[in-house]
Coordinates of C-alpha atoms and ligand atoms in Angstrom, one line a residue:
X208 CA -18.5 9.0 -25.7
X209 CA -17.0 9.9 -22.3
X210 CA -18.2 8.6 -18.9
X211 CA -19.7 10.9 -16.3
X212 CA -20.3 10.3 -12.6
X213 CA -22.0 12.5 -9.9
X214 CA -22.4 11.6 -6.3
X215 CA -24.4 12.9 -3.3
X216 CA -24.1 11.0 -0.1
X217 CA -21.9 10.1 2.8
X218 CA -18.9 12.3 3.6
X219 CA -16.5 9.5 3.7
X220 CA -17.5 7.9 0.4
X221 CA -17.4 10.7 -2.2
X222 CA -13.9 10.3 -3.5
X223 CA -14.0 6.5 -3.6
X224 CA -17.4 6.4 -5.3
X225 CA -16.3 8.9 -8.0
X226 CA -13.0 7.1 -8.7
X227 CA -14.5 3.6 -8.7
X228 CA -17.4 4.9 -10.9
X229 CA -14.8 6.3 -13.4
X230 CA -12.9 3.0 -13.4
X231 CA -16.1 1.2 -14.4
X232 CA -16.8 3.8 -17.2
X233 CA -13.2 3.9 -18.4
X234 CA -14.2 1.7 -21.4
X235 CA -16.1 4.8 -22.7
X236 CA -13.0 6.8 -23.1
X237 CA -9.6 7.2 -21.5
X238 CA -7.8 10.2 -23.0
X239 CA -7.9 12.1 -19.7
X240 CA -9.9 12.2 -16.5
X241 CA -10.9 14.6 -13.8
X242 CA -12.8 15.1 -10.6
X243 CA -14.3 18.0 -8.6
X244 CA -15.6 17.9 -5.0
X245 CA -17.6 20.7 -3.5
X246 CA -16.9 21.1 0.2
X247 CA -19.5 22.3 2.7
X248 CA -17.9 25.7 2.9
X249 CA -18.2 26.2 -0.8
X250 CA -14.5 25.4 -1.7
X251 CA -14.1 23.3 -4.8
X252 CA -11.3 20.8 -4.9
X253 CA -10.4 19.6 -8.4
X254 CA -7.8 17.3 -9.9
X255 CA -7.2 16.3 -13.5
X256 CA -4.8 14.0 -15.3
X257 CA -4.0 13.1 -18.9
X258 CA -4.4 9.4 -19.7
X259 CA -6.2 6.7 -17.9
X260 CA -7.8 6.8 -14.4
X261 CA -4.7 5.3 -12.8
X262 CA -3.0 8.6 -13.7
X263 CA -5.7 10.6 -12.0
X264 CA -5.4 8.3 -8.9
X265 CA -1.7 9.1 -8.7
X266 CA -2.5 12.8 -8.8
X267 CA -5.1 12.4 -6.1
X268 CA -2.7 10.6 -3.8
X269 CA -0.3 13.6 -4.0
X270 CA -3.1 16.1 -3.6
X271 CA -4.9 17.7 -0.6
X272 CA -8.3 17.1 -2.3
X273 CA -11.1 17.0 0.3
X274 CA -12.0 13.3 0.8
X275 CA -14.8 14.1 3.3
X276 CA -17.6 15.9 1.6
X277 CA -21.0 15.0 0.3
X278 CA -21.0 16.0 -3.3
X279 CA -18.7 15.5 -6.3
X280 CA -18.6 15.0 -10.1
X281 CA -16.1 13.1 -12.3
X282 CA -15.4 12.5 -15.9
X283 CA -13.4 10.2 -18.2
X284 CA -12.9 11.6 -21.6
X285 CA -12.8 10.4 -25.2
X286 CA -11.7 13.6 -27.0
X287 CA -14.0 15.0 -29.7
X288 CA -13.3 18.8 -29.6
X289 CA -9.8 19.7 -28.4
X290 CA -6.9 17.3 -27.9
X291 CA -6.4 15.4 -24.6
X292 CA -4.7 18.2 -22.6
X293 CA -5.2 19.2 -19.0
X294 CA -7.0 22.3 -20.1
X295 CA -9.5 20.3 -22.1
X296 CA -10.1 17.8 -19.4
X297 CA -13.4 17.9 -17.5
X298 CA -14.8 19.0 -15.1
X299 CA -15.1 22.4 -16.8
X300 CA -15.8 25.6 -14.8
X301 CA -17.1 29.1 -15.2
X302 CA -14.9 32.1 -15.2
X303 CA -15.6 32.8 -11.5
X304 CA -14.8 29.1 -10.8
X305 CA -18.2 28.7 -9.0
X306 CA -20.0 26.5 -11.6
X307 CA -18.4 23.1 -12.4
X308 CA -19.7 20.4 -14.7
X309 CA -19.1 17.2 -16.5
X310 CA -20.6 16.5 -19.9
X311 CA -21.0 13.5 -22.3
X312 CA -22.0 14.4 -25.8
X313 CA -21.5 17.2 -28.3
X314 CA -22.8 20.7 -28.2
X315 CA -23.3 21.4 -31.9
X316 CA -23.8 25.1 -31.7
X317 CA -20.9 25.7 -29.4
X318 CA -19.0 28.0 -31.8
X319 CA -21.9 30.4 -32.1
X320 CA -22.4 30.3 -28.3
X321 CA -18.7 30.8 -27.7
X322 CA -18.6 33.8 -30.0
X323 CA -21.6 35.4 -28.1
X324 CA -20.0 34.8 -24.7
X325 CA -16.6 36.1 -25.8
X326 CA -18.2 39.3 -27.1
X327 CA -19.5 39.8 -23.6
X328 CA -16.0 39.5 -22.2
X329 CA -16.0 35.8 -21.2
X330 CA -12.6 34.2 -21.4
X331 CA -12.3 30.6 -22.3
X332 CA -9.7 28.3 -20.9
X333 CA -10.2 25.2 -23.1
X334 CA -10.9 24.2 -26.7
X335 CA -13.9 22.1 -25.8
X336 CA -17.5 22.5 -26.8
X337 CA -18.4 21.8 -23.1
X338 CA -17.0 24.9 -21.6
X339 CA -19.8 27.1 -23.1
X340 CA -22.2 25.3 -20.8
X341 CA -20.3 26.3 -17.6
X342 CA -20.2 30.0 -18.7
X343 CA -23.9 30.0 -19.7
X344 CA -24.9 28.5 -16.3
X345 CA -22.9 31.2 -14.6
X346 CA -24.5 33.9 -16.7
X347 CA -28.0 32.8 -15.7
X348 CA -27.1 32.0 -12.1
X349 CA -29.1 33.9 -9.5
X350 CA -28.9 31.8 -6.4
X351 CA -30.8 28.8 -7.9
X352 CA -28.7 26.2 -9.8
X353 CA -31.7 24.4 -11.3
X354 CA -33.1 27.6 -12.8
X355 CA -29.8 28.5 -14.3
X356 CA -29.4 25.1 -15.8
X357 CA -32.9 25.1 -17.2
X358 CA -32.2 28.5 -18.9
X359 CA -28.9 27.2 -20.3
X360 CA -30.6 24.1 -21.8
X361 CA -32.8 26.3 -23.9
X362 CA -29.6 27.5 -25.6
X363 CA -28.0 24.2 -26.3
X364 CA -28.2 22.2 -29.5
X365 CA -26.7 18.7 -29.8
X366 CA -26.5 15.8 -27.4
X367 CA -25.7 15.9 -23.8
X368 CA -25.8 14.3 -20.4
X369 CA -24.5 16.9 -17.9
X370 CA -24.1 17.0 -14.1
X371 CA -23.6 20.5 -12.7
X372 CA -22.6 21.7 -9.2
X373 CA -22.2 25.2 -7.7
X374 CA -19.8 26.5 -5.1
X375 CA -22.7 28.7 -3.8
X376 CA -24.9 25.7 -3.2
X377 CA -22.8 22.9 -1.7
X378 CA -24.8 19.7 -1.4
X379 CA -26.8 20.2 -4.6
X380 CA -26.4 18.5 -8.0
X381 CA -28.4 19.2 -11.1
X382 CA -28.3 16.8 -14.1
X383 CA -30.0 16.7 -17.4
X384 CA -30.1 14.5 -20.5
X385 CA -30.8 14.9 -24.2
X386 CA -29.3 12.3 -26.6
X387 CA -26.7 10.9 -24.2
X388 CA -27.3 8.3 -21.5
X389 CA -27.9 9.1 -17.9
X390 CA -28.9 6.9 -15.0
X391 CA -29.6 7.6 -11.3
X392 CA -28.8 5.0 -8.7
X393 CA -31.0 5.5 -5.6
X394 CA -30.2 4.2 -2.1
X395 CA -30.8 5.6 1.3
X396 CA -29.5 9.2 1.5
X397 CA -27.2 8.4 -1.3
X398 CA -27.4 9.0 -5.1
X399 CA -25.1 8.2 -7.9
X400 CA -25.5 9.6 -11.4
X401 CA -23.7 7.9 -14.2
X402 CA -23.5 7.2 -17.9
X403 CA -24.4 3.6 -17.3
X404 CA -25.3 1.2 -14.5
X405 CA -21.9 -0.4 -14.3
X406 CA -20.7 2.7 -12.3
X407 CA -23.6 2.3 -10.0
X408 CA -24.0 -1.4 -9.2
X409 CA -21.4 -1.5 -6.4
X410 CA -23.7 1.0 -4.6
X411 CA -27.2 0.0 -5.4
X412 CA -29.2 -2.0 -7.9
X413 CA -32.1 0.5 -7.8
X414 CA -32.0 2.8 -10.7
X415 CA -33.9 5.3 -12.7
X416 CA -33.3 5.6 -16.4
X417 CA -33.7 9.1 -17.8
X418 CA -35.4 10.0 -21.1
X419 CA -34.4 12.9 -23.3
X420 CA -35.7 16.2 -21.9
X421 CA -35.5 15.1 -18.3
X422 CA -33.7 16.8 -15.4
X423 CA -33.0 15.7 -11.9
X424 CA -32.3 18.1 -9.0
X425 CA -30.6 16.5 -5.9
X426 CA -31.0 18.9 -3.0
X427 CA -31.3 18.6 0.8
X428 CA -30.8 14.9 0.5
X429 CA -33.8 14.4 -1.8
X430 CA -34.2 14.1 -5.6
X431 CA -36.9 15.6 -7.8
X432 CA -37.3 14.9 -11.5
X433 CA -38.9 17.3 -13.9
X434 CA -38.9 18.0 -17.6
X435 CA -36.8 20.9 -18.9
X436 CA -39.8 23.2 -18.4
X437 CA -40.1 22.2 -14.8
X438 CA -43.2 20.0 -15.0
X439 CA -42.8 17.3 -12.3
X440 CA -42.4 13.7 -13.5
X441 CA -42.9 10.4 -11.6
X442 CA -40.3 7.9 -12.7
X443 CA -40.2 4.2 -11.9
X444 CA -37.3 2.8 -9.9
X445 CA -36.1 -0.3 -11.7
X446 CA -34.0 -3.1 -10.2
X447 CA -31.1 -4.3 -12.3
X448 CA -30.2 -7.9 -12.3
X449 CA -26.4 -7.6 -13.0
X450 CA -24.3 -8.1 -9.9
X451 CA -21.0 -6.5 -9.1
X452 CA -19.2 -9.8 -9.8
X453 CA -20.5 -9.7 -13.4
X454 CA -18.7 -6.4 -14.0
X455 CA -15.3 -7.5 -12.6
X456 CA -12.5 -9.6 -14.0
X457 CA -13.3 -12.7 -11.9
X458 CA -9.6 -13.7 -11.5
X459 CA -8.6 -13.1 -15.1
X460 CA -5.8 -10.8 -16.2
X461 CA -8.0 -8.9 -18.5
X462 CA -11.7 -8.4 -19.0
X463 CA -11.3 -9.5 -22.6
X464 CA -10.1 -13.0 -21.7
X465 CA -12.7 -13.3 -19.0
X466 CA -15.4 -12.4 -21.6
X467 CA -14.1 -14.8 -24.2
X468 CA -13.9 -17.6 -21.7
X469 CA -17.4 -17.2 -20.3
X470 CA -19.0 -17.7 -23.8
X471 CA -20.2 -21.2 -23.1
X472 CA -22.3 -19.7 -20.3
X473 CA -23.3 -16.5 -22.1
X474 CA -24.5 -18.7 -25.1
X475 CA -26.7 -20.6 -22.7
X476 CA -28.0 -17.4 -21.1
X477 CA -28.9 -16.0 -24.5
X478 CA -31.1 -19.0 -25.3
X479 CA -32.5 -19.8 -21.8
X480 CA -36.3 -20.3 -21.9
X481 CA -36.5 -19.3 -25.6
X482 CA -36.4 -22.6 -27.4
X483 CA -39.6 -24.7 -27.7
X484 CA -38.0 -27.9 -28.9
X485 CA -41.2 -29.9 -29.3
X486 CA -42.8 -27.5 -31.9
X487 CA -39.4 -26.5 -33.4
X488 CA -40.1 -23.0 -32.5
X489 CA -38.7 -20.0 -30.6
X490 CA -40.3 -17.8 -28.0
X491 CA -39.1 -14.3 -27.5
X492 CA -41.3 -12.6 -24.8
X493 CA -40.0 -9.2 -26.0
X494 CA -41.5 -9.7 -29.5
X495 CA -45.0 -10.9 -28.5
X496 CA -46.6 -7.6 -29.2
X497 CA -45.3 -7.5 -32.8
X498 CA -45.4 -11.1 -33.8
X499 CA -48.4 -10.7 -36.1
X500 CA -46.7 -7.7 -37.8
X501 CA -43.5 -9.8 -38.3
X502 CA -45.5 -12.5 -40.0
X503 CA -46.6 -10.0 -42.6
X504 CA -43.2 -8.6 -43.4
X505 CA -41.7 -9.0 -46.9
X506 CA -38.1 -8.2 -46.2
X507 CA -35.6 -8.0 -43.4
X508 CA -32.9 -5.4 -42.8
X509 CA -30.4 -5.9 -40.0
X510 CA -28.7 -2.7 -38.7
X511 CA -25.4 -2.6 -36.9
X512 CA -21.8 -1.3 -37.0
X513 CA -18.4 -2.8 -36.2
X514 CA -18.9 -6.3 -34.6
X515 CA -22.6 -5.8 -34.5
X516 CA -22.5 -5.3 -38.3
X517 CA -20.7 -8.5 -38.7
X518 CA -23.3 -10.4 -36.8
X519 CA -25.8 -8.7 -39.0
X520 CA -23.9 -9.9 -42.1
X521 CA -24.2 -13.4 -40.7
X522 CA -27.9 -12.9 -40.1
X523 CA -28.4 -11.8 -43.7
X524 CA -27.4 -15.3 -44.7
X525 CA -29.5 -16.9 -42.0
X526 CA -32.7 -15.1 -43.0
X527 CA -32.3 -15.9 -46.7
X528 CA -31.4 -19.5 -46.2
X529 CA -33.6 -20.4 -43.3
X530 CA -36.6 -18.1 -43.5
X531 CA -36.5 -17.7 -47.3
X532 CA -37.0 -13.9 -47.2
X533 CA -34.9 -11.2 -48.8
X534 CA -32.5 -9.9 -46.2
X535 CA -29.8 -7.2 -46.1
X536 CA -27.2 -6.1 -43.5
X537 CA -26.7 -2.4 -43.3
X538 CA -23.9 -0.5 -41.8
X539 CA -25.5 2.2 -39.6
X540 CA -23.1 5.2 -40.3
X541 CA -23.9 4.9 -44.0
X542 CA -27.6 4.1 -43.8
X543 CA -29.3 7.4 -43.5
X544 CA -27.1 9.1 -46.1
X545 CA -28.4 6.9 -48.9
X546 CA -32.0 6.2 -50.0
X547 CA -32.5 2.8 -48.3
X548 CA -35.3 0.6 -49.6
X549 CA -37.4 0.5 -46.4
X550 CA -41.1 0.7 -46.0
X551 CA -43.9 -0.6 -43.7
X552 CA -43.3 -4.2 -45.1
X553 CA -39.7 -4.1 -43.8
X554 CA -38.7 -5.7 -40.5
X555 CA -35.6 -3.8 -39.3
X556 CA -33.6 -5.5 -36.6
X557 CA -31.2 -3.2 -34.8
X558 CA -28.2 -5.0 -33.2
X559 CA -26.1 -3.2 -30.6
X560 CA -24.3 -4.3 -27.5
X561 CA -24.3 -0.9 -25.8
X562 CA -27.7 0.2 -27.2
X563 CA -26.1 3.7 -27.3
X564 CA -24.2 3.8 -30.6
X565 CA -25.1 7.2 -32.1
X566 CA -24.9 6.0 -35.7
X567 CA -27.3 3.2 -34.9
X568 CA -29.7 5.4 -33.1
X569 CA -29.9 7.7 -36.1
X570 CA -30.3 4.8 -38.5
X571 CA -33.2 3.4 -36.4
X572 CA -35.0 6.8 -36.5
X573 CA -34.5 6.9 -40.3
X574 CA -36.1 3.4 -40.6
X575 CA -38.9 4.4 -38.3
X576 CA -39.6 7.5 -40.3
X577 CA -39.9 5.3 -43.4
X578 CA -42.6 3.3 -41.7
X579 CA -40.6 0.1 -40.8
X580 CA -41.2 -2.1 -37.8
X581 CA -37.9 -1.7 -35.8
X582 CA -37.1 -4.2 -33.1
X583 CA -33.8 -4.5 -31.2
X584 CA -31.2 -7.0 -30.1
X585 CA -29.5 -5.2 -27.2
X586 CA -27.3 -6.1 -24.3
X587 CA -27.5 -3.1 -22.1
X588 CA -30.9 -3.0 -20.3
X589 CA -32.6 0.4 -20.4
X590 CA -30.3 1.8 -23.0
X591 CA -31.4 4.3 -25.6
X592 CA -32.0 1.7 -28.4
X593 CA -33.9 -0.6 -26.1
X594 CA -36.2 2.3 -25.4
X595 CA -36.7 3.7 -28.9
X596 CA -37.4 0.4 -30.7
X597 CA -41.0 -0.9 -30.7
X598 CA -40.0 -4.2 -29.2
X599 CA -36.9 -6.3 -28.7
X600 CA -34.8 -9.0 -27.2
X601 CA -32.1 -8.6 -24.6
X602 CA -28.9 -10.7 -24.8
X603 CA -28.8 -11.4 -21.1
X604 CA -25.0 -11.9 -21.0
X605 CA -24.1 -9.3 -18.4
X606 CA -22.0 -6.3 -19.0
X607 CA -19.3 -6.4 -21.7
X608 CA -16.5 -4.2 -20.4
X609 CA -13.5 -4.8 -22.7
X610 CA -13.6 -2.5 -25.7
X611 CA -13.3 -5.3 -28.2
X612 CA -16.7 -7.1 -28.5
X613 CA -16.6 -10.9 -28.1
X614 CA -19.4 -12.5 -26.1
X615 CA -21.8 -10.0 -27.5
X616 CA -21.0 -11.2 -31.1
X617 CA -21.7 -14.8 -30.3
X618 CA -24.8 -14.0 -28.4
X619 CA -26.1 -11.6 -31.1
X620 CA -25.4 -14.3 -33.8
X621 CA -27.3 -17.0 -31.8
X622 CA -30.3 -14.7 -31.2
X623 CA -30.3 -13.7 -34.9
X624 CA -30.2 -17.3 -35.9
X625 CA -33.2 -17.9 -33.6
X626 CA -35.0 -14.9 -35.2
X627 CA -34.5 -16.6 -38.6
X628 CA -35.9 -19.9 -37.3
X629 CA -38.9 -18.0 -35.7
X630 CA -39.6 -16.2 -39.0
X631 CA -38.9 -19.4 -41.0
X632 CA -41.6 -21.3 -39.0
X633 CA -44.1 -18.5 -40.0
X634 CA -43.0 -19.0 -43.7
X635 CA -42.9 -22.7 -44.2
X636 CA -39.6 -23.8 -42.7
X637 CA -39.9 -27.5 -42.1
X638 CA -40.3 -28.8 -38.5
X639 CA -37.4 -31.2 -39.2
X640 CA -34.9 -28.5 -40.1
X641 CA -36.1 -26.1 -37.4
X642 CA -35.7 -28.8 -34.8
X643 CA -32.2 -29.8 -36.1
X644 CA -31.0 -26.2 -35.8
X645 CA -32.5 -25.6 -32.4
X646 CA -31.0 -28.8 -31.1
X647 CA -27.6 -27.7 -32.3
X648 CA -28.1 -24.3 -30.7
X649 CA -28.8 -26.0 -27.4
X650 CA -25.6 -28.0 -27.9
X651 CA -23.6 -24.8 -28.5
X652 CA -22.4 -24.2 -24.9
X653 CA -20.7 -27.7 -25.1
X654 CA -19.2 -26.9 -28.5
X655 CA -17.9 -23.6 -27.1
X656 CA -16.4 -25.3 -24.1
X657 CA -14.6 -27.8 -26.3
X658 CA -13.3 -25.0 -28.5
X659 CA -12.1 -22.9 -25.6
X660 CA -9.8 -25.8 -24.6
X661 CA -7.7 -24.8 -27.6
X662 CA -6.6 -21.7 -25.7
X663 CA -3.1 -22.9 -24.9
X664 CA -2.5 -24.1 -28.5
X665 CA -3.7 -20.8 -29.8
X666 CA -1.4 -19.0 -27.4
X667 CA 1.5 -21.0 -28.9
X668 CA 0.5 -20.0 -32.4
X669 CA 0.3 -16.3 -31.3
X670 CA 3.9 -16.7 -30.0
X671 CA 4.9 -17.8 -33.5
X672 CA 3.0 -15.1 -35.4
X673 CA 2.6 -12.1 -33.1
X674 CA 5.3 -10.1 -34.7
X675 CA 3.7 -10.2 -38.1
X676 CA 2.3 -6.7 -39.0
X677 CA -0.1 -7.9 -41.8
X678 CA -2.6 -10.7 -41.9
X679 CA -5.3 -11.9 -44.2
X680 CA -8.4 -13.7 -43.0
X681 CA -10.5 -15.8 -45.4
X682 CA -13.8 -17.6 -45.1
X683 CA -16.8 -18.4 -47.4
X684 CA -20.5 -18.3 -47.1
X685 CA -21.4 -18.5 -43.4
X686 CA -17.7 -18.1 -42.5
X687 CA -17.1 -15.0 -44.5
X688 CA -18.5 -12.7 -41.7
X689 CA -16.2 -14.7 -39.3
X690 CA -13.2 -13.7 -41.4
X691 CA -14.3 -10.0 -41.2
X692 CA -14.8 -10.3 -37.4
X693 CA -11.5 -12.1 -36.9
X694 CA -9.6 -9.4 -38.8
X695 CA -11.4 -6.6 -36.9
X696 CA -10.4 -8.2 -33.6
X697 CA -6.7 -8.3 -34.4
X698 CA -6.7 -4.8 -35.9
X699 CA -8.4 -3.1 -32.9
X700 CA -6.5 -4.8 -30.1
X701 CA -3.3 -6.0 -31.7
X702 CA -2.8 -3.0 -34.0
X703 CA -2.1 -5.5 -36.8
X704 CA -3.2 -4.5 -40.3
X705 CA -5.6 -7.3 -41.3
X706 CA -7.9 -7.9 -44.3
X707 CA -11.1 -10.0 -43.9
X708 CA -12.0 -11.5 -47.3
X709 CA -14.2 -14.1 -48.9
X710 CA -11.9 -16.9 -50.1
X711 CA -13.3 -16.4 -53.6
X712 CA -12.3 -12.7 -53.5
X713 CA -8.6 -13.4 -53.1
X714 CA -7.7 -14.0 -56.7
X715 CA -9.4 -10.8 -57.8
X716 CA -6.6 -8.6 -56.5
X717 CA -5.6 -9.4 -52.9
X718 CA -3.5 -12.5 -53.9
X719 CA -0.9 -10.0 -55.1
X720 CA -0.2 -9.4 -51.4
X721 CA 0.7 -13.0 -50.7
X722 CA 4.3 -13.9 -49.9
X723 CA 6.1 -15.6 -47.1
X724 CA 5.6 -12.5 -44.9
X725 CA 1.8 -12.4 -45.2
X726 CA 0.1 -15.2 -43.2
X727 CA -3.5 -16.1 -44.0
X728 CA -5.9 -17.4 -41.5
X729 CA -8.4 -19.6 -43.3
X730 CA -11.7 -20.7 -41.7
X731 CA -12.3 -24.0 -43.5
X732 CA -14.8 -26.3 -41.7
X733 CA -16.0 -29.4 -43.5
X734 CA -19.1 -27.9 -45.0
X735 CA -20.8 -27.5 -48.4
X736 CA -18.1 -25.1 -49.6
X737 CA -15.1 -27.0 -48.2
X738 CA -13.6 -28.0 -51.6
X739 CA -13.7 -24.4 -52.8
X740 CA -11.9 -23.2 -49.7
X741 CA -9.3 -25.9 -50.1
X742 CA -8.7 -24.6 -53.7
X743 CA -8.3 -21.0 -52.2
X744 CA -5.7 -22.4 -49.7
X745 CA -3.9 -24.2 -52.5
X746 CA -3.7 -20.9 -54.4
X747 CA -2.0 -19.3 -51.4
X748 CA 0.4 -22.2 -50.8
X749 CA 1.4 -22.1 -54.5
X750 CA 2.6 -18.5 -53.9
X751 CA 4.7 -19.4 -50.8
X752 CA 2.0 -18.1 -48.4
X753 CA 1.7 -19.2 -44.8
X754 CA -1.7 -20.6 -43.9
X755 CA -3.1 -21.1 -40.4
X756 CA -6.4 -23.0 -40.7
X757 CA -9.4 -23.2 -38.4
X758 CA -10.7 -26.6 -39.4
X759 CA -12.9 -29.5 -38.3
X760 CA -11.5 -31.7 -35.7
X761 CA -9.4 -34.5 -37.2
X762 CA -9.2 -33.0 -40.7
X763 CA -5.9 -34.5 -42.0
X764 CA -6.1 -33.0 -45.5
X765 CA -6.1 -29.5 -44.1
X766 CA -3.4 -30.3 -41.6
X767 CA -1.1 -31.6 -44.4
X768 CA -1.8 -28.6 -46.6
X769 CA -1.5 -25.8 -44.0
X770 CA 1.3 -24.6 -41.8
X771 CA -0.7 -24.7 -38.6
X772 CA -4.2 -25.8 -37.6
X773 CA -6.7 -24.9 -34.9
X774 CA -9.4 -27.6 -34.6
X775 CA -13.0 -26.9 -33.7
X776 CA -15.6 -29.6 -33.2
X777 CA -17.7 -31.1 -36.0
X778 CA -20.9 -29.1 -36.1
X779 CA -23.8 -28.1 -38.3
X780 CA -23.1 -25.5 -41.0
X781 CA -25.4 -22.8 -39.4
X782 CA -23.6 -23.1 -36.0
X783 CA -20.0 -23.4 -37.2
X784 CA -19.4 -19.6 -37.9
X785 CA -20.4 -18.7 -34.3
X786 CA -18.1 -21.3 -32.7
X787 CA -15.3 -20.6 -35.3
X788 CA -15.2 -17.0 -34.1
X789 CA -13.9 -18.1 -30.7
X790 CA -10.4 -19.2 -31.9
X791 CA -10.0 -15.9 -33.7
X792 CA -10.9 -14.0 -30.6
X793 CA -8.3 -15.9 -28.6
X794 CA -5.7 -15.5 -31.3
X795 CA -6.2 -11.7 -31.3
X796 CA -6.1 -11.6 -27.5
X797 CA -2.8 -13.4 -27.3
X798 CA -1.3 -11.4 -30.2
X799 CA -2.2 -8.2 -28.4
X800 CA -0.9 -9.4 -25.0
X801 CA 2.4 -10.6 -26.5
X802 CA 2.8 -7.3 -28.3
X803 CA 2.6 -5.7 -24.9
X804 CA -0.6 -3.7 -25.6
X805 CA -3.4 -2.5 -23.4
X806 CA -5.8 -5.3 -24.3
X807 CA -8.9 -3.9 -22.7
X808 CA -8.4 -0.3 -23.7
X809 CA -6.9 -0.1 -27.1
X810 CA -5.7 3.2 -28.3
X811 CA -8.0 5.7 -29.9
X812 CA -11.1 3.6 -29.2
X813 CA -14.0 3.7 -26.8
X814 CA -16.5 1.0 -26.0
X815 CA -19.7 2.9 -26.9
X816 CA -19.5 5.4 -29.7
X817 CA -22.1 7.9 -28.8
X818 CA -21.0 10.5 -31.3
X819 CA -21.5 10.4 -35.0
Ligands
M6R31 O1 -22.5 -1.2 -28.9 P1 -22.5 -1.5 -30.3 O2 -22.7 -3.0 -30.5 O3 -23.5 -0.7 -31.1 O4 -21.1 -1.1 -30.9 C1 -20.8 -1.1 -32.2 C2 -19.3 -1.0 -32.5 O5 -18.8 0.2 -32.0 C3 -18.5 -2.1 -31.8 O6 -19.0 -3.4 -32.2 C4 -17.0 -2.0 -32.1 O7 -16.8 -2.2 -33.4 C5 -16.2 -2.9 -31.2 N1 -15.0 -2.2 -30.8 C6 -15.8 -4.2 -31.9 O8 -15.0 -5.0 -31.1

């Protein structure tokens, strides 16, 4: 994980650009942060702090760090090798303190490299894998930073995006990428290198996405891009359509609540221009080139992890029910360690908000090696997964900053439902059913708005229950993945132990946990499996359990049976799980807030998990 930033530009902007860039990338890791600025006379000013960026800012206020130079690098860390101490904090430096660098990724052969360097007398000052890079660059340095970096890269195995500076060449930055993301923001006499565009958009919307094996040298105010062997490359400058506003809190206390509250809009954005009501069909421009192949597929596998896996679980049901095709959701960290049934007749859909999740990247490669057609559903434009898949669809919901995924889940689920309708129409789905589903999808922003009005009621429920340390979530059929996702949300941001279960699974063991201290949140809309869910709730009530229901507006039976109710509008069975997730997101948000936790940056987590 980790976030890296590099800046070349105006004397007065270096410090602010680096710190603001780090703040935007803080979701990638926040165990410690550091900065180094190379002054024109070759002095290097560096500051580091344990914890979040705000701690680094406090250190910077106290320090005599040069605020007026052209070049600097910065890093926010999610620890992999070495605990979050000052010594392990980036930027790391060579023994002569002339080479400084920031790194995102893992150097897999660092132990062997460290041994070799130590045998030559190099002393290490951290426990990190990264430090070997600094010493290697120093060992190869002969007045040309780019050459030294190129030689170093031939020694490294693993994944990296690095930005390197040298005290002997102030005004120069060299960056390289293999396996970890790197983007260059380009404006007049100013360049920002970063792990993703959110750290760049306040400066410029013109960006260059790097591929593995590419290196950029910023020198004398110009940049040149080559491959690792120095062959020059011409790269296209792309214009990103997110604005700065989209990446800020927009008046809310936390990114999470902002992102939950904007779901009516993001649902609309996910569908815009994609529904062809008249013919009961769906149009995804990004899938045009593979549509014929899709029509010939015999099974569907949906890949994801975490929240993206739960939208995949929902899609598994959509594909079987609506498109009448065998479908399976697969958890990406497990996928390539088994022998998955994948071949050239399998349509694999990779779902990822960040498009950078290492487990998912590896699973996609595995599926591609087995001959599958792999397409993506990705939010982050230009991300690794969007580039390695054969075709795909973007969510178009703007950046999701809070570590807990919310608007990405609802968007992914809608887009997956639309995929199922599209495939269904190729496989005999009736015009009537297709139209009915698509009409309801178009109505979803309204349904979401209605549901979001429950916010203050849900806040009251959170006040009542936020001290409970254990919760059970149940749902059935389409609402089973909702129970899984609801439990994940309260675990990751509220640090509440929660189990997501199918209602029918309860009596096979879990019901032993039920007593007056173990509340159950039951997702029980009036659908085809309503009576079964009512029986499951009865079973809990018979054992003195507390039940909070998410039920269809006006359902008296559920209100009488349960301790508390959150109502959502009456909707079609296929749509209900997507809308029913919203109250569970709000509940987790208020629980975490009332427990006094850092809602946007929960402990031990990072937004995009770019290590396996
Ligand atoms: O970026 P991705 O969708 O690939 O991320 C996958 C998971 O890491 C992510 O969904 C994670 O589980 C979130 N913290 C859930 O809120």
